[in-house]
Every structure is written in C-alpha cells, then in structure tokens.
XYZ file of C-alpha atoms in Angstrom:
578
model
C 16.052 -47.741 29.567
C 12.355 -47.919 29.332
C 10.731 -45.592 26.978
C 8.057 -43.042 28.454
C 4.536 -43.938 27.144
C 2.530 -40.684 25.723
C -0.779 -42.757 27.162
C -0.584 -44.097 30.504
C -2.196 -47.329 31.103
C -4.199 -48.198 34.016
C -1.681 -49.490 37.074
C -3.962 -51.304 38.927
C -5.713 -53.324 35.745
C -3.706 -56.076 36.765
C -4.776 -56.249 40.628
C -8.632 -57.731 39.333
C -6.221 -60.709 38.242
C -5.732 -61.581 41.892
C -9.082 -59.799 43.526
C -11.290 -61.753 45.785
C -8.366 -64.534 45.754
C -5.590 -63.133 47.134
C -6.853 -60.076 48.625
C -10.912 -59.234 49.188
C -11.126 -55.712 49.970
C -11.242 -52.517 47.580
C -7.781 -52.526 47.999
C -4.648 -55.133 49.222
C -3.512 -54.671 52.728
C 0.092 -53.727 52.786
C 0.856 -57.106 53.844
C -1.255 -58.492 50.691
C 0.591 -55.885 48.513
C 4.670 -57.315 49.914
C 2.898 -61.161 49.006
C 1.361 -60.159 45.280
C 4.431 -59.071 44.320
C 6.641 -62.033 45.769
C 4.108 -64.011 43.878
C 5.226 -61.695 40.673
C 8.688 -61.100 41.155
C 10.420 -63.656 43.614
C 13.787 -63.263 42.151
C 13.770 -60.024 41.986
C 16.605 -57.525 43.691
C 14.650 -55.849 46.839
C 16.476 -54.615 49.518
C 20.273 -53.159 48.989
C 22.648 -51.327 50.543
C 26.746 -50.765 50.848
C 27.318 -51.404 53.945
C 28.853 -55.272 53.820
C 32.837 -55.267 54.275
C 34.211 -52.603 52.572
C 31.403 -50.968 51.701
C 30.351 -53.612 49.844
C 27.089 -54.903 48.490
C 24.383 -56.368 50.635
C 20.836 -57.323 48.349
C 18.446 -59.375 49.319
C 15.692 -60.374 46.956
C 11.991 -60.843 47.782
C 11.808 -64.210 48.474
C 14.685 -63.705 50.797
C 13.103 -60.494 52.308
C 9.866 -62.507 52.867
C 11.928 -65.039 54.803
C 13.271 -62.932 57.176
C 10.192 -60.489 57.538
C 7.668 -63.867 58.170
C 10.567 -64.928 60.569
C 10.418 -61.871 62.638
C 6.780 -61.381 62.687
C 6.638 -64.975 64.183
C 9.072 -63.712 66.905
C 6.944 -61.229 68.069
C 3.764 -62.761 68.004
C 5.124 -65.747 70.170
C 6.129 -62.579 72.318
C 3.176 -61.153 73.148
C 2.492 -59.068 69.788
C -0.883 -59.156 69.253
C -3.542 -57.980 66.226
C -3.717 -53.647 67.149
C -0.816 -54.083 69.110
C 1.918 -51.267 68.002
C 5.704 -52.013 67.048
C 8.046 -48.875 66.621
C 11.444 -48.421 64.776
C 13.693 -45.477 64.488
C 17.279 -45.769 62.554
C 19.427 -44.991 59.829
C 17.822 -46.081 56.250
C 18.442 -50.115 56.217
C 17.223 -53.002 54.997
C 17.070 -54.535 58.496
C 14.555 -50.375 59.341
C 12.506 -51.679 56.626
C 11.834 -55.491 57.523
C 10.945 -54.283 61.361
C 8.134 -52.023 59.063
C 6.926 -54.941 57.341
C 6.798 -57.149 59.859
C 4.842 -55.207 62.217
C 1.774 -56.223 59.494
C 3.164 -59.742 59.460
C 1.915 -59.992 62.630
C -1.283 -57.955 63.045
C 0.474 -55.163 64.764
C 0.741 -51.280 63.326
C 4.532 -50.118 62.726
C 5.186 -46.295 64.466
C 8.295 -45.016 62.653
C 10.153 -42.472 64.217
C 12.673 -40.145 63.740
C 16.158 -41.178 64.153
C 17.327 -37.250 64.328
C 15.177 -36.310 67.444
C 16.821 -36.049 70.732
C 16.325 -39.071 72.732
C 14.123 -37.170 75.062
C 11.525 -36.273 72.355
C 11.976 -40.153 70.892
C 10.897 -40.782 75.000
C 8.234 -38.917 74.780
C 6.615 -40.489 71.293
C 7.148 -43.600 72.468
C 5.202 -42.918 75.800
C 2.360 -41.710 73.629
C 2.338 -45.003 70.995
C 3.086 -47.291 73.823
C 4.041 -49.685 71.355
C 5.551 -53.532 72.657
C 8.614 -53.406 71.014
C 11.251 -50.874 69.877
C 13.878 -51.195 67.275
C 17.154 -49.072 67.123
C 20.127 -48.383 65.819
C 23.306 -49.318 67.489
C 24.185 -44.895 67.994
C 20.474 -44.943 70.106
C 20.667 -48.436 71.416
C 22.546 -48.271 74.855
C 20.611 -45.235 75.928
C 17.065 -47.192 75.472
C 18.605 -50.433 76.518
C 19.489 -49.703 79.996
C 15.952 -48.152 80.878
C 13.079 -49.625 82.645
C 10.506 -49.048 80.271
C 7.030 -51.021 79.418
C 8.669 -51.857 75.707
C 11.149 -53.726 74.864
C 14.346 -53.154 73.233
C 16.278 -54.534 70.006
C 18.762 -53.873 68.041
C 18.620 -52.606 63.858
C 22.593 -53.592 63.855
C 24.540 -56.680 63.821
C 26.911 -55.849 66.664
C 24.294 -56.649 69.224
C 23.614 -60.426 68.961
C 21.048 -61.803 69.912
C 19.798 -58.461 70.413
C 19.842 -58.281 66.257
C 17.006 -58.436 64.762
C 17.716 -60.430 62.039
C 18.638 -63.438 64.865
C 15.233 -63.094 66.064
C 13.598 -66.315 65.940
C 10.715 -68.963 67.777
C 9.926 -72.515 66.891
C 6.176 -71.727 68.110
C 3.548 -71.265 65.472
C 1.312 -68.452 67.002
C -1.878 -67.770 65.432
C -2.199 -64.257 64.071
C -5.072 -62.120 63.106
C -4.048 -59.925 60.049
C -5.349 -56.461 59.472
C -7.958 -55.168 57.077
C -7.774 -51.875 54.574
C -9.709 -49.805 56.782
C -7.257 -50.258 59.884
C -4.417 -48.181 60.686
C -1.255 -49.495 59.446
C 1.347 -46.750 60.960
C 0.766 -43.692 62.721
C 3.105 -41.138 61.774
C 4.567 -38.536 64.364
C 5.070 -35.560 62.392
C 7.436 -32.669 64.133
C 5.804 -30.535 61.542
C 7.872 -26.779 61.099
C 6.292 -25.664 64.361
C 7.492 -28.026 66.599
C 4.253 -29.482 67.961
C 4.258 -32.968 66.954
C 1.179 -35.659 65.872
C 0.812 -38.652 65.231
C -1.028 -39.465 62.106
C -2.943 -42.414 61.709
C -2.557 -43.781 58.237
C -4.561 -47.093 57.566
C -3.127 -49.827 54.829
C -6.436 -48.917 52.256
C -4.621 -45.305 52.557
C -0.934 -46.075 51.449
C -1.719 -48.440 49.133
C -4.245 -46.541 46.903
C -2.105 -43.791 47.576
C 0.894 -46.115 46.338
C -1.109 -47.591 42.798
C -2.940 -44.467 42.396
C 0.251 -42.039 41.576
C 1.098 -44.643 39.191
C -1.943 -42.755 37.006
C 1.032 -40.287 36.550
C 3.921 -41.687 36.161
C 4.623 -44.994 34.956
C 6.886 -47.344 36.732
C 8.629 -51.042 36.431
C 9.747 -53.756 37.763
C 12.900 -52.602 36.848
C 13.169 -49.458 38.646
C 15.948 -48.852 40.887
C 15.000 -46.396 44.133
C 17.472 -44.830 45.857
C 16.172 -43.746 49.747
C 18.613 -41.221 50.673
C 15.448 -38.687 52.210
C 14.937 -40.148 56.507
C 12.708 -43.187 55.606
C 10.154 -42.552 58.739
C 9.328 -39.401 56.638
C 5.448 -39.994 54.871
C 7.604 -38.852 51.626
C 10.344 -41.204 51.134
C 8.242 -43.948 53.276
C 5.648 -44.455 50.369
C 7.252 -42.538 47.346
C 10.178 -44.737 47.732
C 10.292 -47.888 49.901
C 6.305 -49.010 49.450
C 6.271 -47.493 45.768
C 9.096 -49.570 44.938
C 7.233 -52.730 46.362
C 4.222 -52.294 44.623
C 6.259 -53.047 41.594
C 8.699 -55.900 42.221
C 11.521 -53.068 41.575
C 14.715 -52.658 44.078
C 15.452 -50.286 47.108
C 19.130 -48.988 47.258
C 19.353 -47.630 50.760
C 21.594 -44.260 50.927
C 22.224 -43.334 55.133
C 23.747 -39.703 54.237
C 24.407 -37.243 52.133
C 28.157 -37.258 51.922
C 28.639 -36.247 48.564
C 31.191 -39.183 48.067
C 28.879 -42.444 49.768
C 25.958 -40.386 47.798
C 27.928 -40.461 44.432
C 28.961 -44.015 45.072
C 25.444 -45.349 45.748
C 24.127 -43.949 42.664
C 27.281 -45.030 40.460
C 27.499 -48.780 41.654
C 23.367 -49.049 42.121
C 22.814 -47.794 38.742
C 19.795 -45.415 40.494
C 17.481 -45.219 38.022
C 14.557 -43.130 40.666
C 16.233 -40.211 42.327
C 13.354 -38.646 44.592
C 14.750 -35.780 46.626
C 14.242 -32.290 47.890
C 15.018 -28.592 46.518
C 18.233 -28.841 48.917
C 19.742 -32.067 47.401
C 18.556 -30.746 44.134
C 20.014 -27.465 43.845
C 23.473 -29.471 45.490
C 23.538 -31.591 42.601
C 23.021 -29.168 40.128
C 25.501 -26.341 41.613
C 28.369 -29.091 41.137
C 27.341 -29.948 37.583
C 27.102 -26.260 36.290
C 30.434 -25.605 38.281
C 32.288 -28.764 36.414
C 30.894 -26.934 32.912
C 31.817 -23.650 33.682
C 35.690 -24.487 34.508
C 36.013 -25.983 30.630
C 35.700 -22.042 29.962
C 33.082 -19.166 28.974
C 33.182 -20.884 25.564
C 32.259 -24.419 26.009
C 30.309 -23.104 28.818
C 28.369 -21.357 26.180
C 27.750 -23.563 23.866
C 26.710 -26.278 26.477
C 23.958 -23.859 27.676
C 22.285 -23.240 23.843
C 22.016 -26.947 23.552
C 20.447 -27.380 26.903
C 18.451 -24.115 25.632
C 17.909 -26.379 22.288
C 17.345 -29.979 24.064
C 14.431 -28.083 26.055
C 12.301 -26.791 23.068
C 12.621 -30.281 21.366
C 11.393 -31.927 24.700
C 8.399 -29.608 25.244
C 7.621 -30.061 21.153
C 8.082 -33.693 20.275
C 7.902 -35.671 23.928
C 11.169 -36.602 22.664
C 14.179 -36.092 25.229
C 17.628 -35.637 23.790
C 19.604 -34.277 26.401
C 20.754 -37.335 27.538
C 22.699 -38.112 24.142
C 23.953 -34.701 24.186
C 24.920 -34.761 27.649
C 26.068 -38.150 28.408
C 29.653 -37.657 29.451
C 28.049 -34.734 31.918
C 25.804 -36.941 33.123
C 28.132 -40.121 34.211
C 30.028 -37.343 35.660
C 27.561 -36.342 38.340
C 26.578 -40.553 38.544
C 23.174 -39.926 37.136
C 23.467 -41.104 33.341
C 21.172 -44.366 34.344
C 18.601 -41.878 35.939
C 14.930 -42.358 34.186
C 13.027 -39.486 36.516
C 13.819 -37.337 39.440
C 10.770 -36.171 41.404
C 11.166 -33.339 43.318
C 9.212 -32.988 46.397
C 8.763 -32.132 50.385
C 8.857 -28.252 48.902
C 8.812 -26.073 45.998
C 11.505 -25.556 43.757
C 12.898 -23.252 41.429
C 11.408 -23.004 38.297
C 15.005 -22.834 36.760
C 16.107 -25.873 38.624
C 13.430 -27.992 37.596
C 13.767 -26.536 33.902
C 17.983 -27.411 34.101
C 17.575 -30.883 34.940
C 14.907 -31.437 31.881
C 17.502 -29.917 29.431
C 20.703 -32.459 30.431
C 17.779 -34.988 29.439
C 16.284 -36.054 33.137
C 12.844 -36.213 33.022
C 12.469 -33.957 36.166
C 8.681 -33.370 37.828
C 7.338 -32.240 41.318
C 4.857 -33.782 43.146
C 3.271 -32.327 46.090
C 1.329 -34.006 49.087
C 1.226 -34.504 52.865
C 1.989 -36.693 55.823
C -1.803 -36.418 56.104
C -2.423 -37.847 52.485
C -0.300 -40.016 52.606
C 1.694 -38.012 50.968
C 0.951 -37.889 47.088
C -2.081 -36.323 45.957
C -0.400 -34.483 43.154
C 2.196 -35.327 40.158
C 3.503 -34.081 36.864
C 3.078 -36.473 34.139
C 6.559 -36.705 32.805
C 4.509 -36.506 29.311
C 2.667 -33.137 30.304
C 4.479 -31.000 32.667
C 4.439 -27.759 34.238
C 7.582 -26.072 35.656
C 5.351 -23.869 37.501
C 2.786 -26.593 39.196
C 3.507 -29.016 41.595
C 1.530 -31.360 39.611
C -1.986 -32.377 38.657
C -4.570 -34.288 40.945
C -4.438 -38.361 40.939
C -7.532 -40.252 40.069
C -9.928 -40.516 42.528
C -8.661 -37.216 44.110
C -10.474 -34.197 43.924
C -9.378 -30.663 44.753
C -11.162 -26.943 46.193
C -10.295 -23.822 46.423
C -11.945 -22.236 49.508
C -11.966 -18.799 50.957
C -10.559 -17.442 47.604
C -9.361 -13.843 47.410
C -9.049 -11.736 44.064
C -6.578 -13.398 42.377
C -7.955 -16.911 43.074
C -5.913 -17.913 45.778
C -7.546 -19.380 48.628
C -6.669 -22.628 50.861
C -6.434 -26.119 49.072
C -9.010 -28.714 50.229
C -8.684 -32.260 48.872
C -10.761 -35.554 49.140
C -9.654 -39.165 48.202
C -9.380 -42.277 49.524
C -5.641 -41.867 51.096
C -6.995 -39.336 53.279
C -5.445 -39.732 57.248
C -7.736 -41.727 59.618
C -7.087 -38.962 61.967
C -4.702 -38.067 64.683
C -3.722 -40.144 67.088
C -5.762 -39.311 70.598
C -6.663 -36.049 69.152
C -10.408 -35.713 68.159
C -10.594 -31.684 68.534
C -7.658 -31.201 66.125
C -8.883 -34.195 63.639
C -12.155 -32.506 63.667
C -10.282 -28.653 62.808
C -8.404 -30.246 59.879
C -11.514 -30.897 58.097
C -14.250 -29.071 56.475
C -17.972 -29.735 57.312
C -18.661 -32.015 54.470
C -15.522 -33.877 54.770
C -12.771 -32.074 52.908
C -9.366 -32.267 54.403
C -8.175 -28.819 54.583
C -4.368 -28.830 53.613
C -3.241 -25.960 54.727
C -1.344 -24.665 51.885
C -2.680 -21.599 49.813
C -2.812 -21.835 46.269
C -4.703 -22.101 42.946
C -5.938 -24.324 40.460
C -5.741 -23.921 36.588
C -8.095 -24.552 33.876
C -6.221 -27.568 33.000
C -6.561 -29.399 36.550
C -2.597 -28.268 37.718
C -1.931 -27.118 41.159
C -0.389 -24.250 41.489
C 1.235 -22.995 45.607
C 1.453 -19.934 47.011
C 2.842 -21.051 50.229
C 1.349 -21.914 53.751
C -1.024 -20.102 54.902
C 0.133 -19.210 58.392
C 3.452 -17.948 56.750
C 1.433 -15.510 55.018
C 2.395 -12.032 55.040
C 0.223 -9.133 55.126
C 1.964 -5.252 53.681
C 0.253 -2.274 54.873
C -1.197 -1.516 51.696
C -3.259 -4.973 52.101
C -1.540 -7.305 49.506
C -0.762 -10.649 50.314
C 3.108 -11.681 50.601
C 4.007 -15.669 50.425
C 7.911 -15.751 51.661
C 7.952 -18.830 49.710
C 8.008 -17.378 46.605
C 10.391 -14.993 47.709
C 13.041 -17.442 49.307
C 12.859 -19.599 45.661
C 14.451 -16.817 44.205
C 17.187 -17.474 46.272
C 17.398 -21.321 45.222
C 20.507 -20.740 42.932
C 22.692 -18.604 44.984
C 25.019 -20.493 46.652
C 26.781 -18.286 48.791
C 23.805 -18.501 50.986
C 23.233 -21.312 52.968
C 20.270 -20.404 54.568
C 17.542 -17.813 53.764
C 13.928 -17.330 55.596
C 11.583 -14.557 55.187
C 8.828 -13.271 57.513
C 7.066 -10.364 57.817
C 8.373 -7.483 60.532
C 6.380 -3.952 61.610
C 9.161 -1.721 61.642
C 9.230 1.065 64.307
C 6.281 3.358 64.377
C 4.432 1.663 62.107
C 0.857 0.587 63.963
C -0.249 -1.989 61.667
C 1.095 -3.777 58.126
C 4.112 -5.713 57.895
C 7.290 -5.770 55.416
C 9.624 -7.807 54.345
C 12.667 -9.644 56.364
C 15.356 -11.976 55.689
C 17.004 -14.167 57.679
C 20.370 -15.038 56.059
C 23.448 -17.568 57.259
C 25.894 -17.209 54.974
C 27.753 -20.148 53.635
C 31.111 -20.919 53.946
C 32.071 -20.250 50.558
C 31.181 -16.465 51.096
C 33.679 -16.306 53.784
C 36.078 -18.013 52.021
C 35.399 -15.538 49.174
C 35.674 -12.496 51.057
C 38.566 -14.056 53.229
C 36.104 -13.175 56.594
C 35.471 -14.814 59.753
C 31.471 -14.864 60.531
C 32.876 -14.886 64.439
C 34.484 -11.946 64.207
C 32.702 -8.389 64.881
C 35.026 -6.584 63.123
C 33.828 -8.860 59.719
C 30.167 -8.553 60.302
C 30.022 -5.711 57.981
C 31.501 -6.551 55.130
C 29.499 -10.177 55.244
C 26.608 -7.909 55.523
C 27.199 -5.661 52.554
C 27.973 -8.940 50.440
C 24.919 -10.440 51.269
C 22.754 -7.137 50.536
C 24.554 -7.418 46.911
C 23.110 -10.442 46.691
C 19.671 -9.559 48.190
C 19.561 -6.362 46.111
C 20.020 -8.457 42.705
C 17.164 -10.579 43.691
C 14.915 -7.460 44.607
C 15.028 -6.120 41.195
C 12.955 -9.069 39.628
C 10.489 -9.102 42.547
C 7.410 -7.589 42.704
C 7.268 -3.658 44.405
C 5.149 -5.078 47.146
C 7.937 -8.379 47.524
C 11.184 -6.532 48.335
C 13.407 -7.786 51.009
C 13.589 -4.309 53.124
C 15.603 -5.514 56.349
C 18.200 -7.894 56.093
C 19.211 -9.812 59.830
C 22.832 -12.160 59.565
C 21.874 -15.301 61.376
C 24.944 -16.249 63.862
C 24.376 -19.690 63.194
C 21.429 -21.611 61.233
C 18.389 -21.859 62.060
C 17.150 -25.769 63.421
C 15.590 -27.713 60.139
C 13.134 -30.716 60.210
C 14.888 -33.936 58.458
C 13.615 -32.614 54.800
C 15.421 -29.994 55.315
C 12.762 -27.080 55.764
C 13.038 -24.461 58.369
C 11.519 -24.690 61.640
C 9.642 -21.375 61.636
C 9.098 -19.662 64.479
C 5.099 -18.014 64.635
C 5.067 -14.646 66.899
C-alpha cells in the first residue's frame, strides 16, 4: 500500500517534461492527456469489469484501449463525424460507455453523456437539443431508439447486436481529422438538477483536465490506484473523479453497474478497489452492515471494538499515523474493503459521525465538494489535514467568496478557477444569472469559510428556511442528523406555515419508512389501520433527534410518505419548490 506523504508534491511537475512536444497549450486536451499516459503506462490495467462468462474478468490495458478507441474514432469520421460535431452515449457503466467518450475526441467531435435512468422520452428530448450524429446505447434502450426515424444514428454499447456493436465498428479509409484545442468544449453535460429543469453544461477539455491534475494538490494518487465506478458515469462526479482521474495517472477503472450488495461486494473483493468514491447513501449502507456484523459478537466485544476505534482516532489526528487498519483487519476483509487506500465522500454532505467511523477502522475517509458546473472538484480534504466538519479546502488556482453574508458569516459561495463551465448550452440569459459581474461563478450553495481556507455548507440556498422569529433554517443540517437511523429510508425537510399563521415558516418532515421498521413493528405501510402505529414509531425516532437540535431546528409536523419520493441518480431528493 502506498504510504500517505505529510508534503504533497506538485502533480503536474512532470507535464513540463512533455510541454510544447506533446501537447502546446496551458493544459493537454483530453485526447493529449489518454496519449501521455499510454506513452507512460502502456501495460498498464485500464478498463475492467465482471461481466465476461460467468461473471468473469474482462481488462483491457491502455495500449489495448487506445486500439479500439483510435479504431472507433476512425469509424465515425469516415461517417460523417466531423471537428464540433457532437457524439452522445447513455448506458450502464462499461468499458465499451467509456471508449464511445474517448473517442468522440479521437475524432474532433464533443461526447454528450446522458443518463441511462431517464425515461426514454426525456433521453428524446436531450438528444433533440444536442443533435449529436451518433448515439450509443445499451442493449435495455436499444430497440426503442433503433426503430425510430431520427436525424442520428443508432449503435449498440452491447455485444448482442453485431455489427451494430461498437467494438465491430471499423473503416479501411484514413479520414483526416481536426483535433480540438483546451479552450473548446469537450462534453456538455445535461444536468436534471433536484428541480427537474434540465441543462446542458458545456465543459471544455482545458476545464476537466486542470480540474483532473489540479485535485491532485490534495490528495496524492498512483499509477497503482484501483477506481471502482459504481456512482452513473454520465454524472460530472464519477465522470472526472473516477474514470478521467484514473487516466491521468496510468491507474485502472473497475466498472461496478449496481449496487447489489453481492456484485458490489464481489467487485471490490476480486478488483482489490483500492479508490472507493461514493455518496452519503452508499456510505452510511456500508457502514450500517459493518457496525451490525460487530454488534452481533455481543455488548462486550462490541465495546471494546468501539474504544479502540475511539483510540485508533486520537492516534490518527496526533501522529498522521493510521492504525486502524492493523487493528481492524479481519473487519475490514469482511466488508471487502481491507485493500481500500481512501474513500472520498461526495455529491452531498455527510454525517460528521460517518465520516469520523470510517477514519477509526483505518480508511482514510475525506469529502470533497464541487459541481457539474466546475467540473466538479473545487474542494478536497487533504487526507494529511482534515476536517470532519468541511467539505474540504480550495484547490490551487481556485479561489473562493462569501457574498451577501448575514450575521453569522453565512452568505452564498462564489468561486473562480480555470475549470469553471463554458456556459450552458443555448442558454445565454441563464449563463449570464449564474455569474457575478466580475466573473465569479455563483454556486449556489450557502456556506462559510474558515480562517484556515476550509469550506464549510449550510445547504442550498433555495432550500432555505425562514422561522417566524427570522432565523435561518438549512434542512440539510437537519436531515444529517438522520444519516444513522436506519429505520428510515427516506427523510426531507421543508419549511410549512401552519394554519393561521400569516407569515414565518416551521419545520416539516417528510418520512418513508424502511422496510425494516415494518418488519420491526410487524405493520403493513398499506394498511390504514397500521398508519398509526408507523407514525408514533417514527415520531420516537424524530423526537430523539429533536433533543440535540437547536430550539429554532425542531421537526414540528411529521407527514408519512406513501411511497418515496423520485431521486436524481446520486441519490438526492428531487425537491419540490412551492
């Protein structure tokens, strides 16, 4: 396992090596980037997944990956692809998603990734706003595109469609091909966003490759580093945390296409995962089966398991030195993630207590924080110098603002730095709303900054709540405190005016219950005659929670959701604004 370094080194000191040779702008293109590190690392695993006979394993390494991405690109340039031209791809995480991605740049062309979880309607409608030449799919999606008259074309991301396959795409031409600079758009990114209202963000190759190198400054990575892409790859998170970060390096992609605990647990056994990036949901999974495997040895071992955790933390925080993974090594193979080096939590906040868990079994656990529109990262814990509270600190050549603070400090994050979006796609008004006058990119989120340079959220700041006495509610916070109680599935909070009140809201939470309550209580959530007792249980729970919030905080009404309510593919709530 590599060791962590208490100095980071610079991660792009060895790009001047190859600057003005193989690449002449500030930064490579991401088609420069895929070639340095062929150059570097030809035998090196890339691509892998489980899905050969069996569930076997598939890998390809990067010369191989090179082969079939130059192949491809010279398929669709001898078919009309052309430099500007756009190429779009929605399926399951794949090797054969992320050599359509690559190849788009192969040949000139900007990649449009979509997401495989939207109706087919809504994946209609995107592509009639990219109007892109080509469309790849997976075999579930493929018949219903196939049979249309469209102005795109249609192939296949799976090997039961022949010729249709897109690794049997081929051409004996040698078209000519005009490759794109930094400062053009590499993918535009349609973003449903919690709202609904999607856009497409134009991301250019000078922004996800700084973005890529640049959150490096943070975190040090190898060559050796096995990813594991179990998040929707089309997502701006996975897309450049994982799959391009992973590049950059010469390290290896293991592609995950669910989260069945059983595939998941697999992957990560027989791929030796040694990057886990996830969200709080996968998270908090993870960690509710571990503490439930400790706790059945008994109260006593479960006792004494906790003080050492207690005991591995304080060493951590004093010496940089991590010894929860000696003390917790059988634990750890347990839950498959004894080779893990880091796990980066990300795409919302998480518990304090989670994040503090995972660092005491000896996982060197940080958030980072960021946005479709930056590319994402423009924040990350050093694994050195963390804060359980802060999503991280700024990367280098990012800079941060507080505007329109109130009292306490909190105001709306601004950022600058050069993985900043291009725009939105078509959309000049709304591109010209999402930044300040002098050119800061207002985030959206509401937050502070500390006197040591760590970002600290608050929450969104059209979730924000206002009480009548004029304090400032973020049901973010709130719902964290949730984060560990498993019996609920499913909580969101918004504000409500209750009856006869003019102005000034309170507190409401939306809970579906999980099945483990009703298993519990021996209730059916269908059944009127149950929905009282499910309610009383879940006001237990609520009321435990209340005593640790602030007066101001408290959960006053309490609704029990029939069924959940819809989530975006990172698993965050699709809030609905009155």
């Amino acid at each position: 396992m590599a060791s962590i370094n208490m100095k980071q080194t610079d991660p792009t000191a060895w790009l001047e090596e190859f600057r003005g040779k193989d690449f002449t702008g500030s930064w490579p293109t991401m088609k420069e980037m895929f070639d340095l590190t062929v150059k570097r690392y030809p035998d090196n695993n890339c691509f892998t997944d489980f899905d050969g006979p069996a569930g076997s394993r598939r890998t390809l390494n990067y010369t191989q990956t090179k082969e079939k991405i130059t192949k491809l690109a010279a398929w669709l340039a001898a078919n009309g692809v052309s430099y500007g031209d756009k190429v779009a791809v929605s399926g399951k995480n794949s090797p054969e998603w992320a050599v359509v991605y690559l190849a788009a740049f192969y040949a000139g062309a900007i990649i449009c990734p979509i997401d495989y979880g939207l109706h087919n309607e809504e994946v209609e409608n995107l592509l009639k706003t990219a109007e892109p030449k080509f469309f790849f799919v997976d075999s579930e999606k493929y018949d219903y595109f196939a049979q249309k008259k469209t102005s795109y074309q249609v192939y296949s991301l799976a090997e039961s469609h022949g010729d249709k396959y897109v690794y049997n795409l081929s051409t004996d031409k040698t078209p000519q091909i005009t490759y794109p600079k930094e400062d053009d758009i590499a993918a535009i990114l349609f973003t449903s966003g919690t709202t609904g209202t999607p856009k497409g963000v134009m991301l250019t190759h000078k922004n996800l490759v700084s973005d890529t190198y640049l959150a490096q400054t943070n975190m040090n990575i190898y060559s050796t580093d096995v990813f594991y892409a179990l998040l929707p790859i089309h997502h701006a998170y996975t897309m450049t945390a994982v799959f391009i970060e992973a590049m950059s390096v010469g390290a290896e992609v293991v592609f995950g296409k669910t989260m069945a605990v059983s595939r998941m647990m697999k992957e990560l056994r027989e791929g030796k995962i040694t990057m886990l990036l996830g969200v709080p949901l996968l998270f908090n999974k993870l960690l509710a089966g571990i503490m439930k495997g400790i706790k059945e040895k008994g109260a006593f071992v479960y006792g004494i398991i906790k003080f050492l955790m207690g005991l591995s933390y304080i060493i951590k925080k004093l010496t940089n030195c991590n010894p929860g993974k000696a003390l917790f090594k059988s634990v750890l193979k347990k839950a498959n993630i004894y080779t893990l080096r880091i796990a980066i939590c990300g795409g919302g906040p998480l518990a304090p207590s989670v994040f503090k868990a995972y660092n005491e079994l000896g996982i060197d656990f940080v958030q980072g924080y960021g946005l479709t529109e930056t590319s994402p990262i423009i924040a990350l814990n050093p694994v050195y110098a963390f804060k359980i509270q802060s999503v991280g600190k700024n990367l280098r050549e990012v800079e941060f603002k507080i505007i329109d603070a109130d009292e306490n400090g909190v105001g709306e994050l601004c950022v600058k730095g050069p993985m900043i979006m291009k725009g939105y796609y078509n959309m000049p008004a709304e591109t010209a709303a999402t930044f300040t006058e002098d050119g800061w990119f207002k985030t959206g989120d509401l937050g502070w900054i500390d006197n040591e340079g760590y970002v600290m959220l608050s929450g969104r700041a059209k979730n924000m709540i206002v009480t009548s006495g004029g304090k400032n509610v973020y049901p973010e916070e709130i719902e964290n405190a949730f984060q560990l109680y498993d019996e609920l599935e499913q909580i969101t909070v918004q504000g409500y005016i209750p009856e006869g009140q003019g102005a000034g809201e309170e507190i409401e939470a939306l809970v579906y219950p999980a099945d483990a309550m009703m298993t519990r209580l021996g209730t059916d959530r269908t059944k009127p005659e149950d929905a009282e007792q499910i309610h009383d249980a879940v006001c237990e729970i609520v009321d435990q929670v209340n005593k640790n919030l602030l007066s101001y905080q408290r959960i006053s009404k309490v609704t029990i959701l029939p069924e959940p309510l819809e989530m975006t593919t990172t698993k965050k709530v699709k809030r609905i604004y009155k």
